[in-house]
Each structure stands twice: as C-alpha cells, then as structure tokens.
Coordinates of C-alpha atoms and ligand atoms in Angstrom, one line a residue:
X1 CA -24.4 18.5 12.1
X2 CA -25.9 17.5 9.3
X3 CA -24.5 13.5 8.5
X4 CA -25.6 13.7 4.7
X5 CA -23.2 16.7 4.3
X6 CA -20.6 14.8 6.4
X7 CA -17.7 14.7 4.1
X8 CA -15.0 12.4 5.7
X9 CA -13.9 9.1 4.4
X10 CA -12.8 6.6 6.9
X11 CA -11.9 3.1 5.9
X12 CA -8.8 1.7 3.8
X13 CA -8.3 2.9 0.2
X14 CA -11.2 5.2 0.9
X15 CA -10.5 8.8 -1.2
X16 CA -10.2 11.2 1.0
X17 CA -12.0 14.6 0.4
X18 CA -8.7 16.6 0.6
X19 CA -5.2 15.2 -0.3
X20 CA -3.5 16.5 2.6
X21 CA 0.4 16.5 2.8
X22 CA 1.5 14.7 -0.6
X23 CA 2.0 17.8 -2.6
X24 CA 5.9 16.2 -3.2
X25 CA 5.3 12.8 -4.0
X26 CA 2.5 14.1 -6.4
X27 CA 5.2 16.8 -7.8
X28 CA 7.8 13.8 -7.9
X29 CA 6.0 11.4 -9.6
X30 CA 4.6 14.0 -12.7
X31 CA 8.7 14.4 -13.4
X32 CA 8.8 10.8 -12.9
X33 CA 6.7 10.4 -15.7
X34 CA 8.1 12.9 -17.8
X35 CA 11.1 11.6 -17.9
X36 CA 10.9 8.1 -19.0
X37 CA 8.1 9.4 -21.8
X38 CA 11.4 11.5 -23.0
X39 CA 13.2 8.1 -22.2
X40 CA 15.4 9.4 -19.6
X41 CA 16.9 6.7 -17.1
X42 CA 14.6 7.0 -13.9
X43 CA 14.1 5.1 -10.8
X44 CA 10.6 3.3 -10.3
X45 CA 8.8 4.7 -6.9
X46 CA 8.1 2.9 -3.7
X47 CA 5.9 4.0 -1.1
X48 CA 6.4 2.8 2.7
X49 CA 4.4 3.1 5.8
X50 CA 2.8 2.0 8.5
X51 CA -1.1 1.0 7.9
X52 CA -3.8 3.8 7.5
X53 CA -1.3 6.5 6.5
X54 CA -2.6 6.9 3.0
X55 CA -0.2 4.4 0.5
X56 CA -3.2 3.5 -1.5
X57 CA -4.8 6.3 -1.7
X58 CA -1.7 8.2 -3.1
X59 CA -1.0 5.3 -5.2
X60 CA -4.3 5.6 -6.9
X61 CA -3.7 9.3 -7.2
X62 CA -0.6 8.6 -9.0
X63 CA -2.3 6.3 -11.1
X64 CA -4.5 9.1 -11.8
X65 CA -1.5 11.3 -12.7
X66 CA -0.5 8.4 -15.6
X67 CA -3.8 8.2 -16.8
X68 CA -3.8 11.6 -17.1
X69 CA -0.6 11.6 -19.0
X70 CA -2.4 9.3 -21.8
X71 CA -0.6 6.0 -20.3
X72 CA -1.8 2.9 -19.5
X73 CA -2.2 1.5 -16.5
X74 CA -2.8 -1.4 -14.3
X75 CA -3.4 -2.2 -10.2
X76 CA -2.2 -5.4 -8.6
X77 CA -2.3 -6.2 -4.7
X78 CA 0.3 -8.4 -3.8
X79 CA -1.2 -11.3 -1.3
X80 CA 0.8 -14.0 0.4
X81 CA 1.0 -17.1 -1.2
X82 CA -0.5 -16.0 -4.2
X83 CA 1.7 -15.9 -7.3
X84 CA 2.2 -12.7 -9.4
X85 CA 1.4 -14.4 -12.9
X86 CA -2.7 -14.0 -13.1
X87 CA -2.8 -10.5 -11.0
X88 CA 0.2 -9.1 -12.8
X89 CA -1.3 -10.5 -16.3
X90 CA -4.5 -8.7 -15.4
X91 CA -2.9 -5.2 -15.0
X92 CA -0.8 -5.2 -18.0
X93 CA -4.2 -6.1 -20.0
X94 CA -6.0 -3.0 -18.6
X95 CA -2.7 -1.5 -19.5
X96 CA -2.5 -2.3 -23.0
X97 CA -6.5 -1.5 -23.3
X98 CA -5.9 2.1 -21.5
X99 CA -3.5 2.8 -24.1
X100 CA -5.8 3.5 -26.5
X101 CA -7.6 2.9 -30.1
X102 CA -5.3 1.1 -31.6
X103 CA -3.7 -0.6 -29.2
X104 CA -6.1 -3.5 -29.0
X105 CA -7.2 -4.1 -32.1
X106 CA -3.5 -3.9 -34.2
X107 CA -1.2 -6.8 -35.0
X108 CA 1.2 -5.5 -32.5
X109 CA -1.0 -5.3 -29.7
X110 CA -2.2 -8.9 -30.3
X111 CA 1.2 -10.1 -30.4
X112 CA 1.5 -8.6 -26.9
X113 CA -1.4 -9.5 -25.5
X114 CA -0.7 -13.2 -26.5
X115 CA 2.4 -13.2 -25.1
X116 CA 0.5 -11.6 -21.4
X117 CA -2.0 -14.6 -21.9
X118 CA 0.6 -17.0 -22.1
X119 CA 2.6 -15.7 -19.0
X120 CA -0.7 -16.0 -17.5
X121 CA -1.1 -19.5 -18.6
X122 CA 2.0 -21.0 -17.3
X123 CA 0.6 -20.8 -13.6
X124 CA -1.5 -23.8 -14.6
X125 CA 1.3 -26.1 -15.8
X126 CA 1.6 -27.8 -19.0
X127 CA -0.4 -30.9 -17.6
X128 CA -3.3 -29.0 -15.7
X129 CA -6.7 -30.3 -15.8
X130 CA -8.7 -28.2 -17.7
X131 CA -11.0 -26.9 -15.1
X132 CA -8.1 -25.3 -13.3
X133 CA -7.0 -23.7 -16.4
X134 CA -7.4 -20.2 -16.0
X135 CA -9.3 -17.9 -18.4
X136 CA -7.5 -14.3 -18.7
X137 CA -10.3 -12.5 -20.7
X138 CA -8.1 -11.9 -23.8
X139 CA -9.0 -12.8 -27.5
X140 CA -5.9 -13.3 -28.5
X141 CA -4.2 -16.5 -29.2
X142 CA -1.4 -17.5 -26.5
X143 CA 2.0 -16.9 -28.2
X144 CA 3.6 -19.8 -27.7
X145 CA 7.6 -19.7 -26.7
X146 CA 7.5 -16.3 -25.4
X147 CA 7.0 -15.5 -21.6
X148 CA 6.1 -19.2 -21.0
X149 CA 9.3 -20.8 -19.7
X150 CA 8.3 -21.5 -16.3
X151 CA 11.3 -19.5 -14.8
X152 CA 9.8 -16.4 -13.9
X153 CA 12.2 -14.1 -13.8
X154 CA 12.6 -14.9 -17.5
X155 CA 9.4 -14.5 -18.5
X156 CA 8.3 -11.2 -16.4
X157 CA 11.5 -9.8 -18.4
X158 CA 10.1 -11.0 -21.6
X159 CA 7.0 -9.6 -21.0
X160 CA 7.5 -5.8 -19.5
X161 CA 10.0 -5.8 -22.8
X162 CA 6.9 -6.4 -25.0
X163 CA 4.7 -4.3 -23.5
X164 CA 7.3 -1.7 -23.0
X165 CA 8.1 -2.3 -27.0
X166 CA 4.2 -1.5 -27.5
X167 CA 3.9 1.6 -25.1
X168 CA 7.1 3.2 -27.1
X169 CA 5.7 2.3 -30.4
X170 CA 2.4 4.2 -29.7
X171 CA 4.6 7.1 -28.1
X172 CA 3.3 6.8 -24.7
X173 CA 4.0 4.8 -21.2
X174 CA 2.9 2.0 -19.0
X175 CA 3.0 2.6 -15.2
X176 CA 2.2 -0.8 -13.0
X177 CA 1.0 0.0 -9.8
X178 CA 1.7 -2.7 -6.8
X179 CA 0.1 -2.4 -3.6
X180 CA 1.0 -4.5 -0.3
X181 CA 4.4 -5.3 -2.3
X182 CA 6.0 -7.2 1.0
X183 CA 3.5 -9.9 0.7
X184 CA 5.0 -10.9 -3.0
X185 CA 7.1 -14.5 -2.8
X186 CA 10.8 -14.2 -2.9
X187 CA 10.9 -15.6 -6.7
X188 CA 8.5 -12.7 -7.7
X189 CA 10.2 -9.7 -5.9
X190 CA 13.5 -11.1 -7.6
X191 CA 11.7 -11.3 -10.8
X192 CA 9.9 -8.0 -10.7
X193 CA 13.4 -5.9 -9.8
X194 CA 15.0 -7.8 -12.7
X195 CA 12.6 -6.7 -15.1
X196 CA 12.1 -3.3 -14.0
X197 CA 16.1 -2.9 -14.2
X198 CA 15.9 -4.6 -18.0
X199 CA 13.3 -2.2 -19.0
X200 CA 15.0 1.2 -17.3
X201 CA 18.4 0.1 -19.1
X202 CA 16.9 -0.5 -22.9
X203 CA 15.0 2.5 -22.4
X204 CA 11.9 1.5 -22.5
X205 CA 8.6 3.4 -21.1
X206 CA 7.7 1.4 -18.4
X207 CA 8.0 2.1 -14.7
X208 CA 6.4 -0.2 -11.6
X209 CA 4.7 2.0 -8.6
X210 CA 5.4 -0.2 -5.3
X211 CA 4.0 0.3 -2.0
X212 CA 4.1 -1.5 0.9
X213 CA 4.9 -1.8 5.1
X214 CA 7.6 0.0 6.1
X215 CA 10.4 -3.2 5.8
X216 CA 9.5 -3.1 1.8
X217 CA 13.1 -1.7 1.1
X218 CA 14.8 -4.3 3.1
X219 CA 12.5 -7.2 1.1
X220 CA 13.9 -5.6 -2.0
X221 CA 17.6 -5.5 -1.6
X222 CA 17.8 -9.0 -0.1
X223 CA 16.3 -10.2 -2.8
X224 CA 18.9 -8.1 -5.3
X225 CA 21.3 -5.9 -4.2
X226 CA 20.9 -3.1 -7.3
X227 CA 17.2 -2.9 -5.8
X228 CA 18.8 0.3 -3.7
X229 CA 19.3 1.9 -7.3
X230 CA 16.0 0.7 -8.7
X231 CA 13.8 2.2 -6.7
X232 CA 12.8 5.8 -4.9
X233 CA 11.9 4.8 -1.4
X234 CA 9.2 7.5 -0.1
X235 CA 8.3 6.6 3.1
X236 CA 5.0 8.2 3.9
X237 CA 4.0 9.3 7.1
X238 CA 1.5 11.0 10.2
X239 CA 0.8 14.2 8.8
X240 CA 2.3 17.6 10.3
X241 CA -0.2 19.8 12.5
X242 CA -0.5 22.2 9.7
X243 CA -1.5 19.7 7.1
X244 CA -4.1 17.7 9.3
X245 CA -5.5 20.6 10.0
X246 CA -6.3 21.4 6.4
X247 CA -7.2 17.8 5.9
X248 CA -9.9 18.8 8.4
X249 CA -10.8 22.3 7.7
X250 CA -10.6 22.6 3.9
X251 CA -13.5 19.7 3.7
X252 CA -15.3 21.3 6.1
X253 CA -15.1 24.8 4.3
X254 CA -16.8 23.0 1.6
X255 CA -19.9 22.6 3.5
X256 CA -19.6 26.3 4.9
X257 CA -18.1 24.4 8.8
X258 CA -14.8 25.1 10.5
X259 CA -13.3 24.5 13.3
X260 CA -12.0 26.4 16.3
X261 CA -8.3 26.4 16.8
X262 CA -8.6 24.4 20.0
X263 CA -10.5 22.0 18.1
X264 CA -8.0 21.2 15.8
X265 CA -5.5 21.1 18.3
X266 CA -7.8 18.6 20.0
X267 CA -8.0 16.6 16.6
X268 CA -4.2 16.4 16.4
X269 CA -3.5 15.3 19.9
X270 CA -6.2 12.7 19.7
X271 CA -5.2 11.4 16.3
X272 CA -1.4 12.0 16.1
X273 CA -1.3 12.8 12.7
X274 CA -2.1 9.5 11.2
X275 CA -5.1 10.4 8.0
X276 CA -6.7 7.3 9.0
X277 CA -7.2 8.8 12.7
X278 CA -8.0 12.0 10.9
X279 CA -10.8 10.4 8.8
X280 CA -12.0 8.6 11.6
X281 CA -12.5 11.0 14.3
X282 CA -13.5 13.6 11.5
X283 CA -16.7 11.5 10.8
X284 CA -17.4 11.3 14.4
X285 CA -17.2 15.0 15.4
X286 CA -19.1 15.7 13.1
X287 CA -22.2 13.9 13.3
X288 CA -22.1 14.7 17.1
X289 CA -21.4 18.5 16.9
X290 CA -24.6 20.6 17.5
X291 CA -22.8 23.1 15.2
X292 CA -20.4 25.3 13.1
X293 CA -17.6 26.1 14.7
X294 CA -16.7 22.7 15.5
X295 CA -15.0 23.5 19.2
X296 CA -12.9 21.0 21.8
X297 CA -16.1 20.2 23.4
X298 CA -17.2 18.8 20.8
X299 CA -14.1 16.8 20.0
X300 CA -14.1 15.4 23.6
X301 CA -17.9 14.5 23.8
X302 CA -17.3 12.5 20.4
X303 CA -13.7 10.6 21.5
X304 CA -15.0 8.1 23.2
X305 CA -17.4 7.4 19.9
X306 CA -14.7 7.9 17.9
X307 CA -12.4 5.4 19.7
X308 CA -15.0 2.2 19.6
X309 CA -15.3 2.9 16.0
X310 CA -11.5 2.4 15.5
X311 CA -11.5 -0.3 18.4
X312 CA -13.8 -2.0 15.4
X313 CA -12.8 -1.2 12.8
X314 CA -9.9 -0.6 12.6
X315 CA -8.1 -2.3 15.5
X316 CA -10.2 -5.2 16.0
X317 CA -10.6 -6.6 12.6
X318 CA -6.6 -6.6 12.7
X319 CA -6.4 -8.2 16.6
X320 CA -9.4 -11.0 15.3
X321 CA -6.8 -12.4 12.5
X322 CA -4.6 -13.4 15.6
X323 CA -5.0 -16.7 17.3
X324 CA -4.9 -17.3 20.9
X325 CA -1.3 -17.6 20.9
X326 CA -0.6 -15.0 18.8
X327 CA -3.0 -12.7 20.8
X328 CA -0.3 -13.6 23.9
X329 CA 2.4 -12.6 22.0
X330 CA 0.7 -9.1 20.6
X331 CA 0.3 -8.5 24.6
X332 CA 3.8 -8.8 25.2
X333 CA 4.8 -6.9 22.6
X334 CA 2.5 -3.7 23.9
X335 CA 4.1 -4.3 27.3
X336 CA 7.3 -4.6 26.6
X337 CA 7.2 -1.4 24.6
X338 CA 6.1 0.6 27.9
X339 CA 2.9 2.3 28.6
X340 CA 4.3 5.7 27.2
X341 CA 4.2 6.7 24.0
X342 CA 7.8 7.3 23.0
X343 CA 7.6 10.7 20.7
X344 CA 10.9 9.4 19.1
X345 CA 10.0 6.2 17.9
X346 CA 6.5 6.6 17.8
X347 CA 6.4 3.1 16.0
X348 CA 7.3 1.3 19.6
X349 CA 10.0 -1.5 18.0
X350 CA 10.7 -3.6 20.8
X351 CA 13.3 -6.4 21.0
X352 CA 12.1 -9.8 20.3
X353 CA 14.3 -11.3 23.4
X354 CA 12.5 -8.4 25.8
X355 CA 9.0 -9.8 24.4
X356 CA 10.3 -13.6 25.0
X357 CA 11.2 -12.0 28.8
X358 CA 7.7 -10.4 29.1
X359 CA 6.1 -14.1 28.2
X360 CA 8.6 -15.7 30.7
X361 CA 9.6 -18.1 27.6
X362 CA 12.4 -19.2 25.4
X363 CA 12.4 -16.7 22.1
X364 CA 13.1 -20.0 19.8
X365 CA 9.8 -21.3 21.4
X366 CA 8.4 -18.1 20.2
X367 CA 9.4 -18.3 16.7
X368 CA 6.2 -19.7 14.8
X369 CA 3.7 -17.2 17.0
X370 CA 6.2 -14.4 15.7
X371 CA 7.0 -15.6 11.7
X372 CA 2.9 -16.2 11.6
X373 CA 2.8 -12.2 13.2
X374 CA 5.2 -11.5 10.4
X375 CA 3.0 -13.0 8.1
X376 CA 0.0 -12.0 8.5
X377 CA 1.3 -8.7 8.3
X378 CA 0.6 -7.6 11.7
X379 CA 3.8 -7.1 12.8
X380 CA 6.7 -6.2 11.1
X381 CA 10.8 -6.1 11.5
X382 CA 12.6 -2.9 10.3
X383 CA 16.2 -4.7 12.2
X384 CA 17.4 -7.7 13.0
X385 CA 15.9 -8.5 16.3
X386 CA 13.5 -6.3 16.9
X387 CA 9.8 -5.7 15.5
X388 CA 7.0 -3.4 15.8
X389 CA 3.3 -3.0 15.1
X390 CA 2.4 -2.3 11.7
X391 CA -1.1 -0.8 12.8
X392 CA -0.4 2.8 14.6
X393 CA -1.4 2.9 18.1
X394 CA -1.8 -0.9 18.3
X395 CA 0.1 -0.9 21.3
X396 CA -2.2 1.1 23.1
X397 CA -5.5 -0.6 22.2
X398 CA -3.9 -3.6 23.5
X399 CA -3.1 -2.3 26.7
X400 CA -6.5 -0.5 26.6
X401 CA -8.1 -4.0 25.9
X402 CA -6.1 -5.5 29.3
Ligands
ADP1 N1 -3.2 12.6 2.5 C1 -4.3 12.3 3.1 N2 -5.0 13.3 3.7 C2 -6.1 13.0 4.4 N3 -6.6 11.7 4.6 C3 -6.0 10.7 4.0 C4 -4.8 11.0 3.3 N4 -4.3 9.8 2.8 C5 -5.2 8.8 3.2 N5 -6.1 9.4 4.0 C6 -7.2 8.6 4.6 O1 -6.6 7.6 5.5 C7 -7.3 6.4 5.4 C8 -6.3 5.3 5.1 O2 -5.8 5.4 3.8 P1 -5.1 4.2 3.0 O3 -4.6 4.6 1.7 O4 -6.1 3.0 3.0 O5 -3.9 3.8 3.9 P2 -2.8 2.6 3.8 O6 -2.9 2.1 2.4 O7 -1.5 3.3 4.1 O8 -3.2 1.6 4.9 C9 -8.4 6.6 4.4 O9 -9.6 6.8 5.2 C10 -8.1 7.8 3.6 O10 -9.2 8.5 3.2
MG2 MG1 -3.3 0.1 1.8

C-alpha cells in the first residue's frame, strides 16, 4: 500500500497516530492537575515499564494535558552520571517562561529565575575555571545565598519553593516531567523526593511527572521511605487485544484501510501487545500489503521484514552497548530463562545464581558484567537476586541470534 499514506510511528518517543490504551492515566492525571491548582494535597505520578511500551510518549501527552491547563512546564531525561542541577535548571526555565506574560519580565519572576541560575551555577564550584562555567541562557543576575549551598537536597527544596511561590502567585501550576528517572544519582533521587514532599505539604502548585524501568519504585523508597506516599506508581504495560487492535485499525481507518480479523489476530500474536511491536510491524505490513483489507497473509509475508527491522533497531542497538563479556552474560540470561515464553511472567526474571550456573562460574566473579548490565540499563532487578531484560522479547533475539 501506499508508504506516503503509511501512518505508523516506530522508534522511541515517536507519537504514535492513535493513543491506544491510556484513557486512565490520561483521566488520572487531568484530576491530578486539578487538584493541586485548587491546592488539594496530591501525590506526584510515576510511570513504570519495560522499554518500548509508551512512557514517553504518555509523558509528553501529559505534558500536553498541563500545558493545556495554562501551566508551565519543563522535560528533563535523567542520564547516569550526569547531575540533575543544569537539566533540572533547564526545565524549570521553560517552566517559568511557559507561564506566561508576565512571568518573565516581573520582579518576581527575576528573583526566581536568579535563584534557578544559581542552582545551576553551583555544579561548577566556587573555584571553576571559567571555561567550564556553564552558561544557563537566563538574563537574570544569580541570587546569591539562595539554592547555592552545595547540599542539594537543600537547594532543590529551595528552589521548587520559589518556583512553586511564583506558579501560585500567577494562579496557575508547574508540572516537571522526568524521564529515565532510575538513571538519577542517589543524592538527586533523595533530593528530588524531599522537595516534592516540601512543596505537596506547604501547598504549593507544583507536582514532578516520573517515569522510568520497571524497579523505579524500589530506587525511590530506598532512597526515602515516605517515597511510597509521594508518588502514584502506574506501571504501564503490553496493550490488551482490544486496544492494539484499535491502535492498528483506527490509523488505518484514517486512510480509508482495515484489517481482517485474522489479521489482527496475526498482529497480536506476533507482537504480544507491546506498542513498540505494534508500531513496528504496523509500518511493515503495510508497505508490503498489495491492499485494503490488510489479511494474515499479508502479516506473515511481512514478519520476517518486520523482525530484521526490530533485530536493528530495536534489539541490536541495545545488544551493541554490551561488551564481549557482557554479551556472555546476556546469553546466559536468555538460557537460563528457558526457551518458552512463560505467559505468567512474560518479563523472564531469572535468578542470578541460575545464570552464574549456566556460565559454569562463581556469581561474585560475575558481579561487574552484571552491575555494568544494571547500568547501562539493559537489565534490571525487580528482587533481590534475580533480574530480567528490560527490552521485551530480548530473550528470544538472543536465543534467535545463537
Ligand atoms: N498507547 C500507545 N498506542 C500505540 N502505540 C504506542 C503507544 N504508546 C507508545 N506507542 C509507540 O511505541 C513506541 C515506543 O514508545 P516510547 O514512549 O518510546 O516507549 P518507552 O519510553 O516506554 O520506551 C513508539 O513507536 C510509540 O509510537
Ligand atoms: Mg522512553
């Protein structure tokens, strides 16, 4: 069919054409935002899942949402290694500029952006050469004393109170959205729940948007144990067979295509559900189709297409991050979670002691392949012991790849 009309969007953050499956996270959030605009006591939202099951995407649709709602708003995506001062400084600028005329250009919001550009400055140290001084794009002059102690968790609760000061003032909110959230340091998650629960007890119009793999919540309550109360955990997931079928069909009915109902059946059992799958095998079938109706045919003439464009692009840009070693240990991990998909746990977490087994090695001697794993956020570990691919269907490209 016609590949200019072609209206899927595979690839990560990508908007997909139809919104599939989130009607009550998007329900959830527009109370969410209601509330603290009436400064009601609310919790801040996370959003946890595996890769490719849409967490950016909805988080930039609930961003949407605020900006509907007249707030301001800012992005940040948490890296390892990387400390939340410049990224976090950044949002809460495009924050304090979405709010509006008047916002940037009154007394007030000066004061508050000085006091962003001088949490911003205190990455750089006191003594730091000038050429690794950091320029944050704002006018204002630092405000010196205020968000600049050093500690962090001091100055992020300086700062949200500020801007949350300046969101009440003008009668409106500011919603901070944080994507890849597990890959913030320990100092910064600590710092981030503490000023989150500072802001939600004065009051103040200000709520953080996490999302992140699916161990997020246990990052956040080891770092503080109130985190359990902070936060909405919405763990988002494969989609059922009824919505993936209308995050196939509705696009399609768009450009006057459908699809036959073995076709969609077709779709489901070769994606499972997961909207990255969806995207991807939507893209394929429908270049390759002759014609509307899309039928099973069709899906099973464009699989194997389908599947070397997620063995690239998907899977393989993941497996090339891994070293030799690290590759070994992968291996094990897909063989020691058995050749079957398990229905039940379709996320395959496998015991770290049955991987060491598999490898024929000592699990301490395993440690650094697994804690780089960890890292590079490959792998992840929902229990003690045991850990699982964060990509869905890893296991099986691996075993495909043997
Ligand atoms: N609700 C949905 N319905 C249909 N497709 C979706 C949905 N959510 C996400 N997608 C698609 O899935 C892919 C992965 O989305 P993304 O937000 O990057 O996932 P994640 O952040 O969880 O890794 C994108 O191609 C996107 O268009
Ligand atoms: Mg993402």
């Amino acid at each position: 069919m016609d590949p200019v009309r072609n209206p899927y969007a595979p690839g990560a953050g990508q908007r997909p054409p139809e919104l599939a499956g989130r009607g009550e996270q998007v329900r959830a959030f527009d109370v969410v935002l209601e509330r603290v605009a009436r400064h009601r006591p609310e919790r801040s939202l996370v959003l946890t899942g595996l890769r490719g099951v849409g967490k950016t995407v909805l988080l930039n649709a609930l961003r949407g949402q605020a900006v509907r709602k007249g707030w301001g708003t800012g992005k940040l995506e948490a890296r390892p290694d990387q400390s939340l001062r410049r990224p976090l400084a950044s949002a809460l600028h495009q924050a304090v500029r979405e709010l509006g005329p008047g916002a940037d250009d009154g007394g007030d919001a000066d004061h508050v952006l000085g006091v962003i550009r001088s949490f911003a400055e205190r990455q750089a140290g006191p003594d730091a050469k000038l050429r690794e001084r950091w320029s944050p794009g704002i006018d204002a002059p630092a405000v010196r004393g205020r968000a600049d102690s050093g500690d962090v968790e001091i100055d992020l609760v300086e700062l949200m109170n500020d801007v949350g000061g300046l969101a009440a003032d003008l009668g409106k909110g500011v919603a901070v959205f944080v994507d890849e959230m597990q890959d913030l340091g320990p100092d910064d998650v600590s710092a981030l729940c503490a000023a989150c629960h500072d802001v939600s007890q004065s009051g103040l119009p200000v709520i953080v948007v996490g999302a992140g793999l699916p161990h997020l919540p246990a990052v956040l309550s080891a770092s503080k144990s109130y985190s359990e109360r902070l936060f909405s955990y919405q763990r988002i997931d494969r989609l059922s067979r009824a919505e993936a079928d209308r995050a196939l069909s509705a696009p399609a009915a768009e450009e006057d295509a459908s699809y036959d109902d073995d076709a969609l059946a077709a779709m489901h059992t070769a994606t499972g559900g997961y909207p990255y799958f969806i995207q991807a095998y939507g893209k394929t079938v429908w270049d390759l189709a002759p014609r509307s109706p899309i039928t099973a045919a069709d899906v099973a003439v464009a699989a194997p297409e389908a599947e070397r464009e997620l063995a690239v692009g998907f899977f393989g840009s993941r497996y090339e991050r891994a070293t030799p070693g690290e590759r070994d240990y992968l291996r094990a991990m897909a063989d020691a979670a058995g050749p079957e998909d398990d229905p039940d746990d379709p996320v395959g977490s496998v015991a770290t002691a049955e991987v060491a087994g598999v490898l024929g090695k000592k699990p301490q001697s395993l440690s650094p392949a697994r804690d780089a794993l960890l890292k590079k956020g490959l792998i992840y570990s929902g229990e003690r012991g045991r850990i699982a691919f964060t990509v869905p269907h890893f296991g099986r490209y691996l075993r495909q790849q043997a």
